[in-house]
mmCIF file of C-alpha atoms and ligand atoms in Angstrom:
data_model
loop_
_atom_site.group_PDB
_atom_site.id
_atom_site.type_symbol
_atom_site.label_atom_id
_atom_site.label_comp_id
_atom_site.label_asym_id
_atom_site.label_seq_id
_atom_site.Cartn_x
_atom_site.Cartn_y
_atom_site.Cartn_z
ATOM 1 C CA UNK A 1 0.141 -0.036 -0.012
ATOM 2 C CA UNK A 2 1.687 3.574 -0.880
ATOM 3 C CA UNK A 3 2.156 6.124 1.854
ATOM 4 C CA UNK A 4 -0.016 8.208 0.439
ATOM 5 C CA UNK A 5 -3.264 5.683 0.655
ATOM 6 C CA UNK A 6 -2.161 4.966 4.203
ATOM 7 C CA UNK A 7 -4.190 6.586 6.669
ATOM 8 C CA UNK A 8 -2.326 8.553 8.761
ATOM 9 C CA UNK A 9 -2.287 11.434 11.203
ATOM 10 C CA UNK A 10 -3.274 14.477 9.214
ATOM 11 C CA UNK A 11 -0.648 17.349 10.448
ATOM 12 C CA UNK A 12 -2.698 20.206 11.464
ATOM 13 C CA UNK A 13 -0.390 23.493 12.197
ATOM 14 C CA UNK A 14 -2.304 26.331 12.916
ATOM 15 C CA UNK A 15 -5.538 24.685 12.686
ATOM 16 C CA UNK A 16 -4.665 22.656 15.531
ATOM 17 C CA UNK A 17 -6.231 24.860 18.189
ATOM 18 C CA UNK A 18 -9.039 25.812 16.494
ATOM 19 C CA UNK A 19 -10.009 22.168 15.564
ATOM 20 C CA UNK A 20 -9.369 20.527 19.132
ATOM 21 C CA UNK A 21 -12.376 22.824 20.081
ATOM 22 C CA UNK A 22 -14.298 21.085 17.790
ATOM 23 C CA UNK A 23 -16.081 18.071 18.863
ATOM 24 C CA UNK A 24 -14.176 15.201 16.910
ATOM 25 C CA UNK A 25 -16.489 12.725 14.903
ATOM 26 C CA UNK A 26 -16.978 9.147 16.284
ATOM 27 C CA UNK A 27 -13.811 8.169 13.807
ATOM 28 C CA UNK A 28 -11.195 10.142 15.167
ATOM 29 C CA UNK A 29 -9.895 11.802 18.055
ATOM 30 C CA UNK A 30 -7.517 15.111 18.380
ATOM 31 C CA UNK A 31 -4.561 14.453 20.128
ATOM 32 C CA UNK A 32 -1.256 16.410 20.783
ATOM 33 C CA UNK A 33 1.561 14.886 19.093
ATOM 34 C CA UNK A 34 4.668 14.599 21.439
ATOM 35 C CA UNK A 35 7.156 14.672 18.408
ATOM 36 C CA UNK A 36 6.048 17.387 16.771
ATOM 37 C CA UNK A 37 4.278 19.371 19.363
ATOM 38 C CA UNK A 38 1.402 19.626 16.809
ATOM 39 C CA UNK A 39 -2.259 18.558 17.291
ATOM 40 C CA UNK A 40 -2.708 15.650 14.801
ATOM 41 C CA UNK A 41 -6.531 14.105 14.119
ATOM 42 C CA UNK A 42 -6.004 10.452 14.624
ATOM 43 C CA UNK A 43 -8.607 7.341 14.415
ATOM 44 C CA UNK A 44 -9.970 6.431 17.403
ATOM 45 C CA UNK A 45 -7.542 3.508 18.801
ATOM 46 C CA UNK A 46 -9.836 0.408 20.168
ATOM 47 C CA UNK A 47 -9.552 -2.706 21.257
ATOM 48 C CA UNK A 48 -12.068 -5.580 22.147
ATOM 49 C CA UNK A 49 -11.583 -9.011 23.101
ATOM 50 C CA UNK A 50 -13.636 -12.122 24.039
ATOM 51 C CA UNK A 51 -15.008 -13.007 27.652
ATOM 52 C CA UNK A 52 -13.630 -11.566 31.036
ATOM 53 C CA UNK A 53 -9.569 -13.039 30.174
ATOM 54 C CA UNK A 54 -9.932 -9.930 27.373
ATOM 55 C CA UNK A 55 -9.441 -7.253 30.455
ATOM 56 C CA UNK A 56 -5.969 -8.003 30.776
ATOM 57 C CA UNK A 57 -5.228 -8.972 27.163
ATOM 58 C CA UNK A 58 -6.536 -6.003 26.136
ATOM 59 C CA UNK A 59 -4.372 -3.875 28.571
ATOM 60 C CA UNK A 60 -1.286 -5.502 26.837
ATOM 61 C CA UNK A 61 -2.435 -4.726 23.244
ATOM 62 C CA UNK A 62 -3.283 -0.830 24.179
ATOM 63 C CA UNK A 63 0.481 -0.798 25.252
ATOM 64 C CA UNK A 64 1.504 -1.325 22.112
ATOM 65 C CA UNK A 65 -1.371 0.936 20.506
ATOM 66 C CA UNK A 66 -0.436 4.071 22.455
ATOM 67 C CA UNK A 67 3.291 3.634 22.006
ATOM 68 C CA UNK A 68 2.408 4.066 18.003
ATOM 69 C CA UNK A 69 2.458 0.280 17.410
ATOM 70 C CA UNK A 70 0.006 -1.701 14.921
ATOM 71 C CA UNK A 71 -3.046 -3.220 15.719
ATOM 72 C CA UNK A 72 -0.957 -6.659 14.475
ATOM 73 C CA UNK A 73 1.379 -6.378 16.923
ATOM 74 C CA UNK A 74 -1.301 -5.543 19.713
ATOM 75 C CA UNK A 75 -3.397 -8.492 18.991
ATOM 76 C CA UNK A 76 -0.554 -10.667 19.028
ATOM 77 C CA UNK A 77 0.953 -9.355 22.525
ATOM 78 C CA UNK A 78 -2.565 -9.273 23.837
ATOM 79 C CA UNK A 79 -3.564 -12.775 23.216
ATOM 80 C CA UNK A 80 -0.159 -13.851 24.346
ATOM 81 C CA UNK A 81 -1.283 -12.523 28.058
ATOM 82 C CA UNK A 82 -4.173 -15.195 28.003
ATOM 83 C CA UNK A 83 -1.957 -17.805 26.189
ATOM 84 C CA UNK A 84 0.670 -17.447 29.477
ATOM 85 C CA UNK A 85 -2.169 -17.559 32.133
ATOM 86 C CA UNK A 86 -1.813 -21.319 33.202
ATOM 87 C CA UNK A 87 -4.764 -20.527 35.348
ATOM 88 C CA UNK A 88 -6.998 -20.176 32.004
ATOM 89 C CA UNK A 89 -8.755 -23.878 31.124
ATOM 90 C CA UNK A 90 -9.778 -22.814 27.658
ATOM 91 C CA UNK A 91 -6.566 -20.916 26.040
ATOM 92 C CA UNK A 92 -3.060 -22.225 25.962
ATOM 93 C CA UNK A 93 -1.188 -24.590 27.669
ATOM 94 C CA UNK A 94 -3.334 -24.943 30.832
ATOM 95 C CA UNK A 95 -6.150 -25.699 28.716
ATOM 96 C CA UNK A 96 -7.853 -28.934 29.238
ATOM 97 C CA UNK A 97 -7.001 -31.828 26.695
ATOM 98 C CA UNK A 98 -9.435 -33.902 24.373
ATOM 99 C CA UNK A 99 -10.712 -37.140 25.047
ATOM 100 C CA UNK A 100 -7.547 -38.943 24.870
ATOM 101 C CA UNK A 101 -5.313 -36.631 27.086
ATOM 102 C CA UNK A 102 -3.669 -34.183 24.361
ATOM 103 C CA UNK A 103 -3.868 -30.230 24.925
ATOM 104 C CA UNK A 104 -4.173 -29.523 20.843
ATOM 105 C CA UNK A 105 -4.121 -25.725 20.556
ATOM 106 C CA UNK A 106 -5.829 -23.525 17.721
ATOM 107 C CA UNK A 107 -5.060 -19.901 16.504
ATOM 108 C CA UNK A 108 -5.282 -17.505 13.832
ATOM 109 C CA UNK A 109 -3.936 -13.818 13.126
ATOM 110 C CA UNK A 110 -5.023 -11.757 10.192
ATOM 111 C CA UNK A 111 -3.988 -8.212 9.013
ATOM 112 C CA UNK A 112 -5.076 -4.983 7.497
ATOM 113 C CA UNK A 113 -3.904 -6.205 4.450
ATOM 114 C CA UNK A 114 -5.817 -9.439 4.346
ATOM 115 C CA UNK A 115 -2.237 -11.195 5.483
ATOM 116 C CA UNK A 116 -3.259 -14.132 7.597
ATOM 117 C CA UNK A 117 -1.746 -17.268 9.410
ATOM 118 C CA UNK A 118 -2.722 -20.415 11.140
ATOM 119 C CA UNK A 119 -2.192 -23.206 13.013
ATOM 120 C CA UNK A 120 -4.519 -26.065 14.337
ATOM 121 C CA UNK A 121 -4.034 -29.282 16.324
ATOM 122 C CA UNK A 122 -0.745 -27.740 17.953
ATOM 123 C CA UNK A 123 0.504 -29.670 20.682
ATOM 124 C CA UNK A 124 3.588 -28.570 23.438
ATOM 125 C CA UNK A 125 4.032 -24.794 21.820
ATOM 126 C CA UNK A 126 3.401 -22.011 24.389
ATOM 127 C CA UNK A 127 1.944 -19.200 22.389
ATOM 128 C CA UNK A 128 0.164 -20.927 19.152
ATOM 129 C CA UNK A 129 -0.679 -17.095 18.249
ATOM 130 C CA UNK A 130 2.889 -16.456 17.510
ATOM 131 C CA UNK A 131 3.546 -19.564 15.576
ATOM 132 C CA UNK A 132 0.375 -18.385 13.155
ATOM 133 C CA UNK A 133 1.588 -15.340 12.839
ATOM 134 C CA UNK A 134 5.100 -17.182 11.929
ATOM 135 C CA UNK A 135 3.207 -19.341 9.133
ATOM 136 C CA UNK A 136 1.969 -15.731 8.109
ATOM 137 C CA UNK A 137 5.611 -13.892 8.098
ATOM 138 C CA UNK A 138 7.799 -16.825 7.231
ATOM 139 C CA UNK A 139 5.671 -19.494 4.810
ATOM 140 C CA UNK A 140 3.769 -18.730 1.589
ATOM 141 C CA UNK A 141 0.951 -20.952 3.317
ATOM 142 C CA UNK A 142 -2.265 -19.700 5.666
ATOM 143 C CA UNK A 143 -2.483 -22.473 8.001
ATOM 144 C CA UNK A 144 0.015 -25.766 9.091
ATOM 145 C CA UNK A 145 -1.573 -28.260 11.192
ATOM 146 C CA UNK A 146 -0.720 -31.121 13.771
ATOM 147 C CA UNK A 147 2.650 -32.403 13.437
ATOM 148 C CA UNK A 148 3.663 -29.722 10.451
ATOM 149 C CA UNK A 149 2.895 -27.109 12.673
ATOM 150 C CA UNK A 150 4.682 -28.511 15.693
ATOM 151 C CA UNK A 151 7.581 -29.273 13.266
ATOM 152 C CA UNK A 152 7.625 -25.713 12.086
ATOM 153 C CA UNK A 153 7.500 -24.586 15.571
ATOM 154 C CA UNK A 154 10.381 -26.228 16.819
ATOM 155 C CA UNK A 155 12.607 -25.325 13.728
ATOM 156 C CA UNK A 156 11.877 -21.754 14.546
ATOM 157 C CA UNK A 157 12.589 -22.224 17.884
ATOM 158 C CA UNK A 158 9.031 -20.897 19.212
ATOM 159 C CA UNK A 159 8.831 -21.876 23.004
ATOM 160 C CA UNK A 160 7.716 -25.305 24.264
ATOM 161 C CA UNK A 161 5.113 -25.999 27.026
ATOM 162 C CA UNK A 162 4.581 -29.639 28.564
ATOM 163 C CA UNK A 163 0.974 -30.282 28.764
ATOM 164 C CA UNK A 164 -1.670 -31.256 30.102
ATOM 165 C CA UNK A 165 -0.659 -29.459 33.399
ATOM 166 C CA UNK A 166 -0.702 -31.728 36.244
ATOM 167 C CA UNK A 167 -4.088 -29.856 37.657
ATOM 168 C CA UNK A 168 -5.642 -30.189 34.528
ATOM 169 C CA UNK A 169 -4.527 -33.741 33.904
ATOM 170 C CA UNK A 170 -6.040 -34.600 37.153
ATOM 171 C CA UNK A 171 -9.609 -33.285 35.953
ATOM 172 C CA UNK A 172 -8.907 -35.259 32.963
ATOM 173 C CA UNK A 173 -8.864 -38.551 34.657
ATOM 174 C CA UNK A 174 -11.501 -37.769 36.857
ATOM 175 C CA UNK A 175 -13.695 -36.497 33.952
ATOM 176 C CA UNK A 176 -13.072 -39.291 31.994
ATOM 177 C CA UNK A 177 -14.512 -41.986 34.969
ATOM 178 C CA UNK A 178 -17.416 -40.268 34.796
ATOM 179 C CA UNK A 179 -17.862 -39.873 31.095
ATOM 180 C CA UNK A 180 -17.648 -43.177 29.953
ATOM 181 C CA UNK A 181 -20.631 -43.220 27.868
ATOM 182 C CA UNK A 182 -19.496 -40.161 25.722
ATOM 183 C CA UNK A 183 -16.515 -42.283 24.855
ATOM 184 C CA UNK A 184 -19.072 -43.901 22.346
ATOM 185 C CA UNK A 185 -20.542 -41.546 20.674
ATOM 186 C CA UNK A 186 -19.166 -38.134 19.191
ATOM 187 C CA UNK A 187 -20.798 -36.087 21.748
ATOM 188 C CA UNK A 188 -19.599 -32.290 22.583
ATOM 189 C CA UNK A 189 -18.901 -31.733 25.993
ATOM 190 C CA UNK A 190 -20.400 -28.431 26.618
ATOM 191 C CA UNK A 191 -18.724 -27.640 30.446
ATOM 192 C CA UNK A 192 -15.702 -25.736 29.217
ATOM 193 C CA UNK A 193 -14.469 -23.208 26.187
ATOM 194 C CA UNK A 194 -14.079 -19.363 25.780
ATOM 195 C CA UNK A 195 -11.979 -18.678 23.314
ATOM 196 C CA UNK A 196 -9.851 -15.161 23.047
ATOM 197 C CA UNK A 197 -10.775 -13.517 20.326
ATOM 198 C CA UNK A 198 -9.295 -9.835 19.851
ATOM 199 C CA UNK A 199 -10.117 -6.945 17.197
ATOM 200 C CA UNK A 200 -8.243 -3.666 16.846
ATOM 201 C CA UNK A 201 -8.043 -0.541 15.464
ATOM 202 C CA UNK A 202 -4.590 1.376 15.666
ATOM 203 C CA UNK A 203 -3.303 4.786 15.416
ATOM 204 C CA UNK A 204 -3.129 4.356 11.427
ATOM 205 C CA UNK A 205 -6.630 3.209 10.938
ATOM 206 C CA UNK A 206 -5.724 0.115 10.451
ATOM 207 C CA UNK A 207 -7.673 -3.001 11.744
ATOM 208 C CA UNK A 208 -6.359 -6.601 12.715
ATOM 209 C CA UNK A 209 -7.336 -9.732 14.966
ATOM 210 C CA UNK A 210 -6.165 -12.620 16.766
ATOM 211 C CA UNK A 211 -8.078 -15.939 17.616
ATOM 212 C CA UNK A 212 -6.571 -18.515 19.933
ATOM 213 C CA UNK A 213 -8.050 -21.573 22.218
ATOM 214 C CA UNK A 214 -7.651 -25.067 23.385
ATOM 215 C CA UNK A 215 -11.024 -25.522 21.762
ATOM 216 C CA UNK A 216 -13.802 -27.686 23.600
ATOM 217 C CA UNK A 217 -12.644 -29.569 26.407
ATOM 218 C CA UNK A 218 -12.434 -33.143 26.128
ATOM 219 C CA UNK A 219 -12.983 -33.154 22.180
ATOM 220 C CA UNK A 220 -12.821 -35.719 19.948
ATOM 221 C CA UNK A 221 -9.321 -36.421 18.815
ATOM 222 C CA UNK A 222 -8.589 -34.687 15.709
ATOM 223 C CA UNK A 223 -11.383 -32.195 16.132
ATOM 224 C CA UNK A 224 -10.644 -28.422 15.040
ATOM 225 C CA UNK A 225 -13.380 -25.909 15.667
ATOM 226 C CA UNK A 226 -13.627 -22.755 14.190
ATOM 227 C CA UNK A 227 -10.924 -20.414 15.870
ATOM 228 C CA UNK A 228 -8.324 -21.012 13.659
ATOM 229 C CA UNK A 229 -10.360 -21.006 10.656
ATOM 230 C CA UNK A 230 -9.960 -17.648 8.778
ATOM 231 C CA UNK A 231 -13.405 -16.948 7.804
ATOM 232 C CA UNK A 232 -15.329 -18.777 10.790
ATOM 233 C CA UNK A 233 -13.520 -17.753 13.717
ATOM 234 C CA UNK A 234 -11.996 -14.381 12.649
ATOM 235 C CA UNK A 235 -12.165 -12.111 9.932
ATOM 236 C CA UNK A 236 -10.944 -8.357 8.946
ATOM 237 C CA UNK A 237 -10.879 -6.267 5.653
ATOM 238 C CA UNK A 238 -9.699 -3.154 6.303
ATOM 239 C CA UNK A 239 -11.855 -1.320 3.770
ATOM 240 C CA UNK A 240 -15.124 -2.318 6.345
ATOM 241 C CA UNK A 241 -14.411 -3.890 9.502
ATOM 242 C CA UNK A 242 -13.489 -7.160 11.987
ATOM 243 C CA UNK A 243 -15.283 -9.928 13.215
ATOM 244 C CA UNK A 244 -14.430 -12.863 15.845
ATOM 245 C CA UNK A 245 -16.509 -15.690 17.502
ATOM 246 C CA UNK A 246 -16.472 -17.585 20.518
ATOM 247 C CA UNK A 247 -18.874 -21.107 21.496
ATOM 248 C CA UNK A 248 -19.988 -23.501 19.468
ATOM 249 C CA UNK A 249 -16.896 -23.795 16.756
ATOM 250 C CA UNK A 250 -19.371 -26.207 14.271
ATOM 251 C CA UNK A 251 -22.344 -23.827 14.320
ATOM 252 C CA UNK A 252 -19.762 -20.959 13.390
ATOM 253 C CA UNK A 253 -18.168 -22.770 10.516
ATOM 254 C CA UNK A 254 -21.777 -23.414 9.011
ATOM 255 C CA UNK A 255 -22.163 -20.126 8.548
ATOM 256 C CA UNK A 256 -18.596 -18.842 7.793
ATOM 257 C CA UNK A 257 -19.857 -16.855 10.928
ATOM 258 C CA UNK A 258 -17.134 -13.952 11.107
ATOM 259 C CA UNK A 259 -17.031 -13.300 7.328
ATOM 260 C CA UNK A 260 -20.440 -13.127 7.115
ATOM 261 C CA UNK A 261 -20.517 -10.629 10.129
ATOM 262 C CA UNK A 262 -18.032 -8.500 8.180
ATOM 263 C CA UNK A 263 -19.754 -8.869 4.668
ATOM 264 C CA UNK A 264 -23.065 -7.577 6.675
ATOM 265 C CA UNK A 265 -20.910 -4.512 7.849
ATOM 266 C CA UNK A 266 -19.724 -3.846 4.369
ATOM 267 C CA UNK A 267 -23.882 -4.003 3.298
ATOM 268 C CA UNK A 268 -23.796 -1.264 6.092
ATOM 269 C CA UNK A 269 -24.820 -2.991 9.102
ATOM 270 C CA UNK A 270 -23.758 -1.606 12.375
ATOM 271 C CA UNK A 271 -21.418 -3.956 14.575
ATOM 272 C CA UNK A 272 -23.949 -4.608 16.686
ATOM 273 C CA UNK A 273 -26.552 -5.428 13.914
ATOM 274 C CA UNK A 274 -24.426 -7.778 12.342
ATOM 275 C CA UNK A 275 -23.214 -9.945 14.845
ATOM 276 C CA UNK A 276 -27.294 -9.933 15.669
ATOM 277 C CA UNK A 277 -27.867 -11.094 12.148
ATOM 278 C CA UNK A 278 -24.785 -13.662 11.898
ATOM 279 C CA UNK A 279 -26.640 -15.487 15.134
ATOM 280 C CA UNK A 280 -30.000 -15.286 13.811
ATOM 281 C CA UNK A 281 -28.456 -16.974 10.886
ATOM 282 C CA UNK A 282 -27.223 -19.184 13.341
ATOM 283 C CA UNK A 283 -30.234 -20.166 14.983
ATOM 284 C CA UNK A 284 -32.149 -20.193 11.704
ATOM 285 C CA UNK A 285 -30.084 -23.385 10.640
ATOM 286 C CA UNK A 286 -30.279 -25.520 13.280
ATOM 287 C CA UNK A 287 -33.103 -27.420 14.628
ATOM 288 C CA UNK A 288 -31.894 -28.250 18.230
ATOM 289 C CA UNK A 289 -30.073 -25.210 20.179
ATOM 290 C CA UNK A 290 -29.855 -26.760 23.266
ATOM 291 C CA UNK A 291 -26.634 -25.915 24.660
ATOM 292 C CA UNK A 292 -26.033 -23.789 21.173
ATOM 293 C CA UNK A 293 -23.883 -20.817 22.298
ATOM 294 C CA UNK A 294 -22.199 -18.828 19.722
ATOM 295 C CA UNK A 295 -21.376 -15.089 20.090
ATOM 296 C CA UNK A 296 -19.638 -12.796 17.833
ATOM 297 C CA UNK A 297 -17.902 -9.027 18.190
ATOM 298 C CA UNK A 298 -17.295 -6.663 15.831
ATOM 299 C CA UNK A 299 -15.538 -3.512 15.234
ATOM 300 C CA UNK A 300 -15.727 -1.215 12.355
ATOM 301 C CA UNK A 301 -13.123 0.630 10.655
ATOM 302 C CA UNK A 302 -14.649 3.923 12.320
ATOM 303 C CA UNK A 303 -13.819 2.249 15.804
ATOM 304 C CA UNK A 304 -17.803 1.562 16.184
ATOM 305 C CA UNK A 305 -17.880 -1.883 17.727
ATOM 306 C CA UNK A 306 -20.598 -4.322 19.023
ATOM 307 C CA UNK A 307 -21.461 -7.800 20.057
ATOM 308 C CA UNK A 308 -24.192 -10.803 19.953
ATOM 309 C CA UNK A 309 -25.067 -14.229 21.252
ATOM 310 C CA UNK A 310 -27.240 -16.686 21.158
ATOM 311 C CA UNK A 311 -28.016 -17.166 24.763
ATOM 312 C CA UNK A 312 -27.284 -14.464 27.767
ATOM 313 C CA UNK A 313 -23.958 -14.519 29.530
ATOM 314 C CA UNK A 314 -21.780 -13.513 26.444
ATOM 315 C CA UNK A 315 -19.654 -10.559 27.575
ATOM 316 C CA UNK A 316 -16.604 -8.795 25.859
ATOM 317 C CA UNK A 317 -13.740 -6.468 27.335
ATOM 318 C CA UNK A 318 -13.408 -3.085 25.824
ATOM 319 C CA UNK A 319 -10.694 -0.741 25.975
ATOM 320 C CA UNK A 320 -10.065 2.914 24.913
ATOM 321 C CA UNK A 321 -8.446 5.533 25.945
ATOM 322 C CA UNK A 322 -11.041 6.246 28.652
ATOM 323 C CA UNK A 323 -12.586 3.368 29.095
ATOM 324 C CA UNK A 324 -11.312 -0.513 30.479
ATOM 325 C CA UNK A 325 -14.527 -2.419 31.101
ATOM 326 C CA UNK A 326 -16.416 -5.359 30.360
ATOM 327 C CA UNK A 327 -19.856 -5.023 28.252
ATOM 328 C CA UNK A 328 -22.653 -7.363 27.981
ATOM 329 C CA UNK A 329 -23.648 -8.229 24.889
ATOM 330 C CA UNK A 330 -26.868 -8.406 23.863
ATOM 331 C CA UNK A 331 -28.456 -11.842 23.105
ATOM 332 C CA UNK A 332 -31.431 -13.668 21.162
ATOM 333 C CA UNK A 333 -32.710 -16.177 24.234
ATOM 334 C CA UNK A 334 -32.349 -16.686 27.926
ATOM 335 C CA UNK A 335 -31.470 -20.007 29.294
ATOM 336 C CA UNK A 336 -34.152 -22.127 30.616
HETATM 337 N N1 LIG B 401 -15.016 -21.594 19.367
HETATM 338 C C1 LIG B 401 -14.429 -22.458 20.115
HETATM 339 C C2 LIG B 401 -14.429 -23.830 19.557
HETATM 340 O O1 LIG B 401 -15.468 -24.168 18.802
HETATM 341 C C3 LIG B 401 -14.584 -22.703 21.564
HETATM 342 C C4 LIG B 401 -15.398 -21.470 22.200
HETATM 343 O O2 LIG B 401 -14.728 -20.542 21.969
HETATM 344 O O3 LIG B 401 -16.134 -21.551 22.974
HETATM 345 O O4 LIG B 401 -13.168 -24.719 19.504
#
């Protein structure tokens, strides 16, 4: 992309003081640029991410954004916080295993140029999101899975981790004893999930996103959900907006969820409305909605954001210059 095309700061010179008296539009903020001592109009920086673990992750992402870093670096750094948290049972090395006791991790990342990278079914590596970025930056491919992803990670010396961790192994053994019948049928266990999906808009007006998970607890060996699939768990189009998903990956994949949300925004829907319509499409495509929780969050190129879920209870973390809080997403129905 040419420098001209790049939405960078507009330097205002003498207009600065006058313009700073005018209420800025939703899309921009007026800040004083420390290096030039001039007022500049910058797109509003913002980070949103799924669930409560998003608060800490957003703060790490914000550090990058506020030092004029890129949205891409921000989302990678942000979700690495969650991946490093060994008390988290649904993301990274502290995550729960599949039925056979293997913790298999899924992640993807996408930037403003529609470059993307993903890993799935990756075992024993601490930061799957960085490996996903490595696939994007260092190969001509988009996705590596299983042993191939692991070999790639080891070749480039991404940090290893031994999984499952002790407490998780203990829980898994207990679960196995109590759920013998589940081994005979491919049923989804609904106890534990909660991917982190993060979307950011940087001071240059660029969008990026990241998504990382250990997937559904006690999933069938080999199962991969929506989270590492570009278009399902995450999608970015810098001309329009960004979206990511959490919840039952199978349902999200069926409607190419995050891509659908972005396309709805392209047609003029607000981020929340786009998420709502995607959720309604999931509902329309499934006869049985028992336990079928799915949620989307979305961010448009102007920094407007929103979220929506099938059932009550989905929330997301929001970080802006003035806000650092959880937002309850609107929803289609309450749990009975
Ligand atoms: N979407 C994830 C998966 O299906 C799980 C979740 O976010 O709840 O693996």
